[in-house]
mmCIF file of C-alpha atoms in Angstrom:
data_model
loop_
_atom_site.group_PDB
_atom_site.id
_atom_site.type_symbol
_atom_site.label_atom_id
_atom_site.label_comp_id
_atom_site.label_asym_id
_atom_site.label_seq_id
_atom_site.Cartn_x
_atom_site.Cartn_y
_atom_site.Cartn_z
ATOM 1 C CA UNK A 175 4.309 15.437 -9.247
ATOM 2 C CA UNK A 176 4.951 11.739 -9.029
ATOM 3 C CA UNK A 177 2.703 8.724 -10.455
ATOM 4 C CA UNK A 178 3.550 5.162 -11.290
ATOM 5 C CA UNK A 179 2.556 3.108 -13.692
ATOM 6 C CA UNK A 180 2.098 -0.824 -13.852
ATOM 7 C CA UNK A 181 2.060 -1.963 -17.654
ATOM 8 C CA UNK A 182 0.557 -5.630 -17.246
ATOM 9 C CA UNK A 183 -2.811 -5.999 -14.643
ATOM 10 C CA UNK A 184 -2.311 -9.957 -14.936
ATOM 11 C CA UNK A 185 1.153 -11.675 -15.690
ATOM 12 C CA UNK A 186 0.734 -15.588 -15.893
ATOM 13 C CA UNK A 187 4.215 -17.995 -16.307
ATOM 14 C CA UNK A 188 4.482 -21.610 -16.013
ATOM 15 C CA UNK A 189 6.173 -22.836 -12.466
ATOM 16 C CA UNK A 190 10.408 -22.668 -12.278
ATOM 17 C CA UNK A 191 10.193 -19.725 -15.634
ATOM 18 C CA UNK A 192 11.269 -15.901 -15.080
ATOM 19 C CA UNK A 193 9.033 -13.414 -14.040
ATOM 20 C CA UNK A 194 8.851 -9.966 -15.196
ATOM 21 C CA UNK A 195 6.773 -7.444 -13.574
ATOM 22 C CA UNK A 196 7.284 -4.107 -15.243
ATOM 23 C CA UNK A 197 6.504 -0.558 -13.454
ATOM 24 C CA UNK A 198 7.325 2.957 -15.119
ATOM 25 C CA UNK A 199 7.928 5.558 -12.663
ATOM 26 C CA UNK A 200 7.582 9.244 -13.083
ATOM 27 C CA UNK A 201 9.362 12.153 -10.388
ATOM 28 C CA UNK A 202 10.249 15.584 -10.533
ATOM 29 C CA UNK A 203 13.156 14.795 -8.257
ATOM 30 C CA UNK A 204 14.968 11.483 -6.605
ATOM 31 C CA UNK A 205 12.110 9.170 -5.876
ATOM 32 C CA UNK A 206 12.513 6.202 -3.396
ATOM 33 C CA UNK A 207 10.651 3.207 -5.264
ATOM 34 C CA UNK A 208 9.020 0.043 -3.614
ATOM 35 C CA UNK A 209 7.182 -3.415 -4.571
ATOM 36 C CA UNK A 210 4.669 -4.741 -2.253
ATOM 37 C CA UNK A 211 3.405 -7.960 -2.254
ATOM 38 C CA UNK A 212 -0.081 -9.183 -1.400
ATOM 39 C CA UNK A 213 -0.927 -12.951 -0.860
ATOM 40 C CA UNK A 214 -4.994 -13.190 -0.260
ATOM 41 C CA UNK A 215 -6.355 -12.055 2.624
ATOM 42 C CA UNK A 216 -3.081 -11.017 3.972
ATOM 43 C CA UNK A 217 -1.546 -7.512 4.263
ATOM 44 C CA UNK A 218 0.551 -5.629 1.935
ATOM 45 C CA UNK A 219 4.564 -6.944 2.784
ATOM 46 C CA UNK A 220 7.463 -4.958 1.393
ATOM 47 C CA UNK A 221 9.526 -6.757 -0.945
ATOM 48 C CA UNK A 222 12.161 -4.790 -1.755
ATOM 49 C CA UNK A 223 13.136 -0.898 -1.995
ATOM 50 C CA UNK A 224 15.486 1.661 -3.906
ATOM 51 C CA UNK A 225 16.304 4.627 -1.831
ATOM 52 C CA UNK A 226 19.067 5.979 -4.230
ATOM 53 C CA UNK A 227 22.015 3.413 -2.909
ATOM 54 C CA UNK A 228 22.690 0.222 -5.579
ATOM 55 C CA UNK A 229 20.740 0.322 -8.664
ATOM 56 C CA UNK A 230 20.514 -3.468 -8.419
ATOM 57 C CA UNK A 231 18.664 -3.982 -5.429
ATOM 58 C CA UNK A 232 17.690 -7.868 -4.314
ATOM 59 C CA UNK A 233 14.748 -8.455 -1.645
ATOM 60 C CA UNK A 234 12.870 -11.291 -0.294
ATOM 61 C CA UNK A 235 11.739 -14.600 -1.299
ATOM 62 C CA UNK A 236 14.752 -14.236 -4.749
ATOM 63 C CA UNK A 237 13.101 -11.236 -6.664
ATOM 64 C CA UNK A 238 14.935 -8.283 -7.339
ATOM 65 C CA UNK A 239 14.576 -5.329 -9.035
ATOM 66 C CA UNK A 240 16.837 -2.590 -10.965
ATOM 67 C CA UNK A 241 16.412 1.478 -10.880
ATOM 68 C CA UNK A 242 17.046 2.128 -14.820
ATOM 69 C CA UNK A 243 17.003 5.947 -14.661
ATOM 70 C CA UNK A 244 17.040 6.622 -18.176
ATOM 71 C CA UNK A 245 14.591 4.616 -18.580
ATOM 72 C CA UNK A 246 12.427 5.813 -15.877
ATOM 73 C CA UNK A 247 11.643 2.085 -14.845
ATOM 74 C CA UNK A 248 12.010 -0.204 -11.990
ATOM 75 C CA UNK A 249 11.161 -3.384 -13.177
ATOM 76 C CA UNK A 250 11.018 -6.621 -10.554
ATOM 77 C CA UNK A 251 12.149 -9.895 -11.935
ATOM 78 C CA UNK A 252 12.820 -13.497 -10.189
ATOM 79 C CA UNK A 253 14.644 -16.126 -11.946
ATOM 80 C CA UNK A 254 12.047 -18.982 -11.243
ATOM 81 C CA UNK A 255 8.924 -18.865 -10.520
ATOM 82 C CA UNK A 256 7.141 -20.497 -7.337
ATOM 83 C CA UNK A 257 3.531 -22.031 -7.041
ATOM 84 C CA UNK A 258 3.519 -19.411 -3.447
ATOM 85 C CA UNK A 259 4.229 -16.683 -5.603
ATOM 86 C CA UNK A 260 0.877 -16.410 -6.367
ATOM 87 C CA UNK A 261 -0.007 -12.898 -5.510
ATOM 88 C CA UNK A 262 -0.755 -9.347 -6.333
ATOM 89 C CA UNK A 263 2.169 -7.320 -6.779
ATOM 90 C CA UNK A 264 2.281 -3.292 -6.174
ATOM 91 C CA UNK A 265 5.151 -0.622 -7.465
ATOM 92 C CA UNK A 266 5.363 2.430 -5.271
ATOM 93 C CA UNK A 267 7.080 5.641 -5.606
ATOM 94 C CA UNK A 268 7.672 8.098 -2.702
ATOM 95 C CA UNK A 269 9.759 10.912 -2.438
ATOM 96 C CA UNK A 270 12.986 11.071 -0.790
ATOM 97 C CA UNK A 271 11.442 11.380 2.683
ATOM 98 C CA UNK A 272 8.912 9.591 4.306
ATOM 99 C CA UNK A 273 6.638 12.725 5.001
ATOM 100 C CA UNK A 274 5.996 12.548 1.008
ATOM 101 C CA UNK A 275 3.112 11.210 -0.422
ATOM 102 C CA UNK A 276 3.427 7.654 -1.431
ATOM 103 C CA UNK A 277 1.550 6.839 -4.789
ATOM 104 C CA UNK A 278 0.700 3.079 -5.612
ATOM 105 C CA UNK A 279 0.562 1.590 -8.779
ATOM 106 C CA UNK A 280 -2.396 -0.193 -9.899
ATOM 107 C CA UNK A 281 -1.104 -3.409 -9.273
ATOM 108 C CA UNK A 282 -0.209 -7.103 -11.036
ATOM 109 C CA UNK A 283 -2.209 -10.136 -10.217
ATOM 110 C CA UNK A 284 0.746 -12.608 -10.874
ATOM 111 C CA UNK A 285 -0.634 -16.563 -11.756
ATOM 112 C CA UNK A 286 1.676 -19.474 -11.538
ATOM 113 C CA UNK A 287 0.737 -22.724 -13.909
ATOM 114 C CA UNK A 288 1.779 -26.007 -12.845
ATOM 115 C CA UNK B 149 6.575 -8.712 17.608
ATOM 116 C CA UNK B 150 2.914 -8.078 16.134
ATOM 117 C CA UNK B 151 2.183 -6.871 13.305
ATOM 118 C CA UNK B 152 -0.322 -4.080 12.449
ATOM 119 C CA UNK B 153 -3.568 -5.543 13.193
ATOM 120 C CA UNK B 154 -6.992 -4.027 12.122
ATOM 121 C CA UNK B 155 -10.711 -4.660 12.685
ATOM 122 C CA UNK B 156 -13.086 -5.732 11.871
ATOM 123 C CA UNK B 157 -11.937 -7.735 8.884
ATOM 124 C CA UNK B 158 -14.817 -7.188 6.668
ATOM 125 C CA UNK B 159 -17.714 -5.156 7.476
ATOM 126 C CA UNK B 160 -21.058 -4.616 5.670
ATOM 127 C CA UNK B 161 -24.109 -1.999 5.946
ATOM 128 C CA UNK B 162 -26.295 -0.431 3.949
ATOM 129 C CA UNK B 163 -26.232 2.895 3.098
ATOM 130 C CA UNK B 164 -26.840 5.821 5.755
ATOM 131 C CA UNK B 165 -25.431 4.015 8.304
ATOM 132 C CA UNK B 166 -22.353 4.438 10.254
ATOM 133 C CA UNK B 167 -19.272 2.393 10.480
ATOM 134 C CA UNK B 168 -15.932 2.389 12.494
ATOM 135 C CA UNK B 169 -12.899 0.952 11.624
ATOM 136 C CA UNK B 170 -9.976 0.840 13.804
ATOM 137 C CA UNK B 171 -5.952 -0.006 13.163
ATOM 138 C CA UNK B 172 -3.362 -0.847 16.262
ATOM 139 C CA UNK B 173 -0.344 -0.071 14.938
ATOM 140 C CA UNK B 174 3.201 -1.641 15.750
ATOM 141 C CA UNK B 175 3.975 -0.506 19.291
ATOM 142 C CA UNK B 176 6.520 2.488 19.167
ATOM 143 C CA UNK B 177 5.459 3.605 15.519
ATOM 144 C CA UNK B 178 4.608 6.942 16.151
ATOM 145 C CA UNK B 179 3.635 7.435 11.768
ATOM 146 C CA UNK B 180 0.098 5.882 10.901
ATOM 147 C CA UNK B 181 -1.617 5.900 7.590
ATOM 148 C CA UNK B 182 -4.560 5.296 6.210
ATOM 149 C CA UNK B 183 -5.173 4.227 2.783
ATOM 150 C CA UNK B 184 -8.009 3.191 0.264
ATOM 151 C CA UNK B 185 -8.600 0.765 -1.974
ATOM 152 C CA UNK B 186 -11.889 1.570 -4.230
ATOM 153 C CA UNK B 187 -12.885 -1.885 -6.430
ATOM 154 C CA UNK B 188 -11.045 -1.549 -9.220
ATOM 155 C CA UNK B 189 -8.544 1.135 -8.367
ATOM 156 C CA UNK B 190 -5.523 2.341 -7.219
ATOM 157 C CA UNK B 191 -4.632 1.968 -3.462
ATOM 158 C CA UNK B 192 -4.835 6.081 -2.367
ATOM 159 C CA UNK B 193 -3.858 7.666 0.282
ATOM 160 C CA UNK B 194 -5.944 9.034 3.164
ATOM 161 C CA UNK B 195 -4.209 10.442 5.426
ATOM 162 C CA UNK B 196 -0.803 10.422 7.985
ATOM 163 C CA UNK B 197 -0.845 10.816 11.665
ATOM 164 C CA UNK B 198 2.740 11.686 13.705
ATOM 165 C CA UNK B 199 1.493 10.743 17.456
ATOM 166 C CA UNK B 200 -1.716 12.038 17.530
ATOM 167 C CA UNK B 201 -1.670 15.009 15.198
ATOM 168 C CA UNK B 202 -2.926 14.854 11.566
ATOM 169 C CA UNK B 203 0.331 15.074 9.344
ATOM 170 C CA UNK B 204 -1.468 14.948 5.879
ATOM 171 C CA UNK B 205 -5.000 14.998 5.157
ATOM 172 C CA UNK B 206 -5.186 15.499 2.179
ATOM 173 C CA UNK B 207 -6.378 12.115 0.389
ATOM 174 C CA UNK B 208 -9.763 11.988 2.649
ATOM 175 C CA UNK B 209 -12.742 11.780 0.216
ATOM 176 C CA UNK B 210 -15.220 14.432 1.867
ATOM 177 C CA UNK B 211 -16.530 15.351 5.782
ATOM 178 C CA UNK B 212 -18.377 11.954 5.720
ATOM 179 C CA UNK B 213 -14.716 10.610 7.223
ATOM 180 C CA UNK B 214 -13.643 10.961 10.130
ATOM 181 C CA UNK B 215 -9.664 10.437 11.264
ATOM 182 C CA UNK B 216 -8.829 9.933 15.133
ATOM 183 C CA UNK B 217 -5.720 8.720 16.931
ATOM 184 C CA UNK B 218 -6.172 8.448 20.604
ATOM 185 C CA UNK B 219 -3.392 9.460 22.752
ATOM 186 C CA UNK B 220 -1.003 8.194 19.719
ATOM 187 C CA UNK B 221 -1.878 5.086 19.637
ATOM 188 C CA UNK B 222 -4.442 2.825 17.634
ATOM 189 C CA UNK B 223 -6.603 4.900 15.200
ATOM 190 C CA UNK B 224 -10.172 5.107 14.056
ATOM 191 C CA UNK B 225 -11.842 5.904 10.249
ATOM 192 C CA UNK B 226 -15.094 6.339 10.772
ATOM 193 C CA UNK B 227 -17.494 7.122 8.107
ATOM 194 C CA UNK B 228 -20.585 8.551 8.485
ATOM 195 C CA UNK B 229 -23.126 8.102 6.558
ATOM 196 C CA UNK B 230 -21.668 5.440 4.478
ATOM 197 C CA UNK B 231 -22.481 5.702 0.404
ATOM 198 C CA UNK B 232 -21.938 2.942 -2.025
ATOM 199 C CA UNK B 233 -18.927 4.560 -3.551
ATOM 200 C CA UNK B 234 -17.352 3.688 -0.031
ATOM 201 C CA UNK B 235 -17.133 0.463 -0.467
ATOM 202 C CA UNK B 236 -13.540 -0.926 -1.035
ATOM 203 C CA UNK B 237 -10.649 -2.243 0.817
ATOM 204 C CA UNK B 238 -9.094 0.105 4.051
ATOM 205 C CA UNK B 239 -5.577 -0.495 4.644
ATOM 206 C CA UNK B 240 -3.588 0.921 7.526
ATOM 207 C CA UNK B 241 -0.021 1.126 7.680
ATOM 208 C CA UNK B 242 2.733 2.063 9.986
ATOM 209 C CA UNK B 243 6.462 3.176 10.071
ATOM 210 C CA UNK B 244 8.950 4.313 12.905
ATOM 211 C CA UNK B 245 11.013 6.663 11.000
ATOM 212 C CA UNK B 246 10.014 9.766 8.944
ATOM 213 C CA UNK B 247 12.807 9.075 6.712
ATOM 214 C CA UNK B 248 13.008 6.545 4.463
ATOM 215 C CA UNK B 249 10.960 4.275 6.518
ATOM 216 C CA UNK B 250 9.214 1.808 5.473
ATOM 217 C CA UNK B 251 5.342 1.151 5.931
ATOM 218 C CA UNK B 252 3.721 -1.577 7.407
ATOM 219 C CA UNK B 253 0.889 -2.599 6.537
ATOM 220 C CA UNK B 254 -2.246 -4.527 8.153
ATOM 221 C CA UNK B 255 -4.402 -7.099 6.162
ATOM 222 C CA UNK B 256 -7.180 -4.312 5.566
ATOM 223 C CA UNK B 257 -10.465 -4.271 6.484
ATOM 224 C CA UNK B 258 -13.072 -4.812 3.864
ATOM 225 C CA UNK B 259 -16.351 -2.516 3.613
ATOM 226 C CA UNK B 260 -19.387 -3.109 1.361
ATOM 227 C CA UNK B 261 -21.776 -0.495 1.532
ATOM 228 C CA UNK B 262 -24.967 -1.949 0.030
#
């Protein structure tokens, strides 16, 4: 069985400070993990995904996020925040082929102050 | 190259009654999903299509939905009679590959069942 599991529901960080979006994972075998993004009224875009290549793995817009196995966590971060960042953020974990079930995590409303 | 588009964009009835959303996925994407987003929640999963066949149906709620994809092409959720507990957020998404692909996903249409 797989499930995923977003820590924060609302992260807010002043404009040009990190961001850290935390997501726990759990798999009985090699997952493939995603983070969505959602700006309002817009549809979910992929940010970035780990499909069991680099542990470090970089996507859009300057987030990334790492696969920490032992730590069963896949964590997104971006060095400095952006007013456009503004969004709700979704981890996903999927098995190793797309005909598994992909489970969505309840999701981070991220706020950026002036 | 457009995206996935749905429709309508936000729909509302009251309870008994019957509504029909539809998703046009990306041309040549023969996988289709369907997912759901209760107020609140977790995004689930309804089901998969490959072409025109019903992949995975296992997330639908109860008999009140209703899954079609038309000669493999755009697809219909109808539900029928709506409830209040069906109101939430439908999202459709779309991939080419059955492995590893990744989903795309329209901006979701948005039913309140009063």
């Amino acid at each position: 069985a797989q499930s995923v599991t977003q820590l924060d529901s609302h992260v807010s960080v002043s404009e040009g400070t990190p961001v850290l979006l935390r997501c726990n994972y759990s798999s009985s075998y090699s997952p493939s993990l995603f983070w969505y993004v959602q700006h309002p009224n817009k549809g979910l875009q992929l940010l970035l995904k780990y499909t069991s290549a680099a542990t470090l793995v970089k996507g859009i817009n300057g987030f990334e996020a790492e696969f920490k196995k032992s730590e069963t966590s896949f964590h997104l971060t971006k060095p400095s925040a952006h007013m456009s960042d503004a969004a709700e953020y979704f981890c996903v974990v999927r098995g190793y082929s797309s005909a598994s079930k992909i489970i969505f995590g309840s999701g981070t409303r991220l706020s950026i102050r002036p | 190259e457009a995206g996935v588009t749905q429709f309508p964009s936000h729909s509302v009835i009251e309870k008994g009654q019957t509504v029909t959303l539809r998703c046009d996925p990306i041309s040549g994407h023969d996988n289709l999903y369907w997912y759901r987003r209760v107020m609140g929640k977790e995004i689930k999963f309804l089901l998969h299509f490959v072409k025109e066949s019903k992949q995975d149906e296992s997330g639908m709620p109860n008999n009140r939905f209703l899954a079609e994809r038309t000669g493999g092409t755009y697809s219909t959720l109808k539900v029928q009679p709506a409830e209040l507990e069906d109101s939430g957020v439908y999202f459709c998404a779309s991939s080419q590959s059955r492995i590893q692909g990744e989903q795309f996903f329209g901006p979701g249409t948005r039913l309140t069942v009063l």
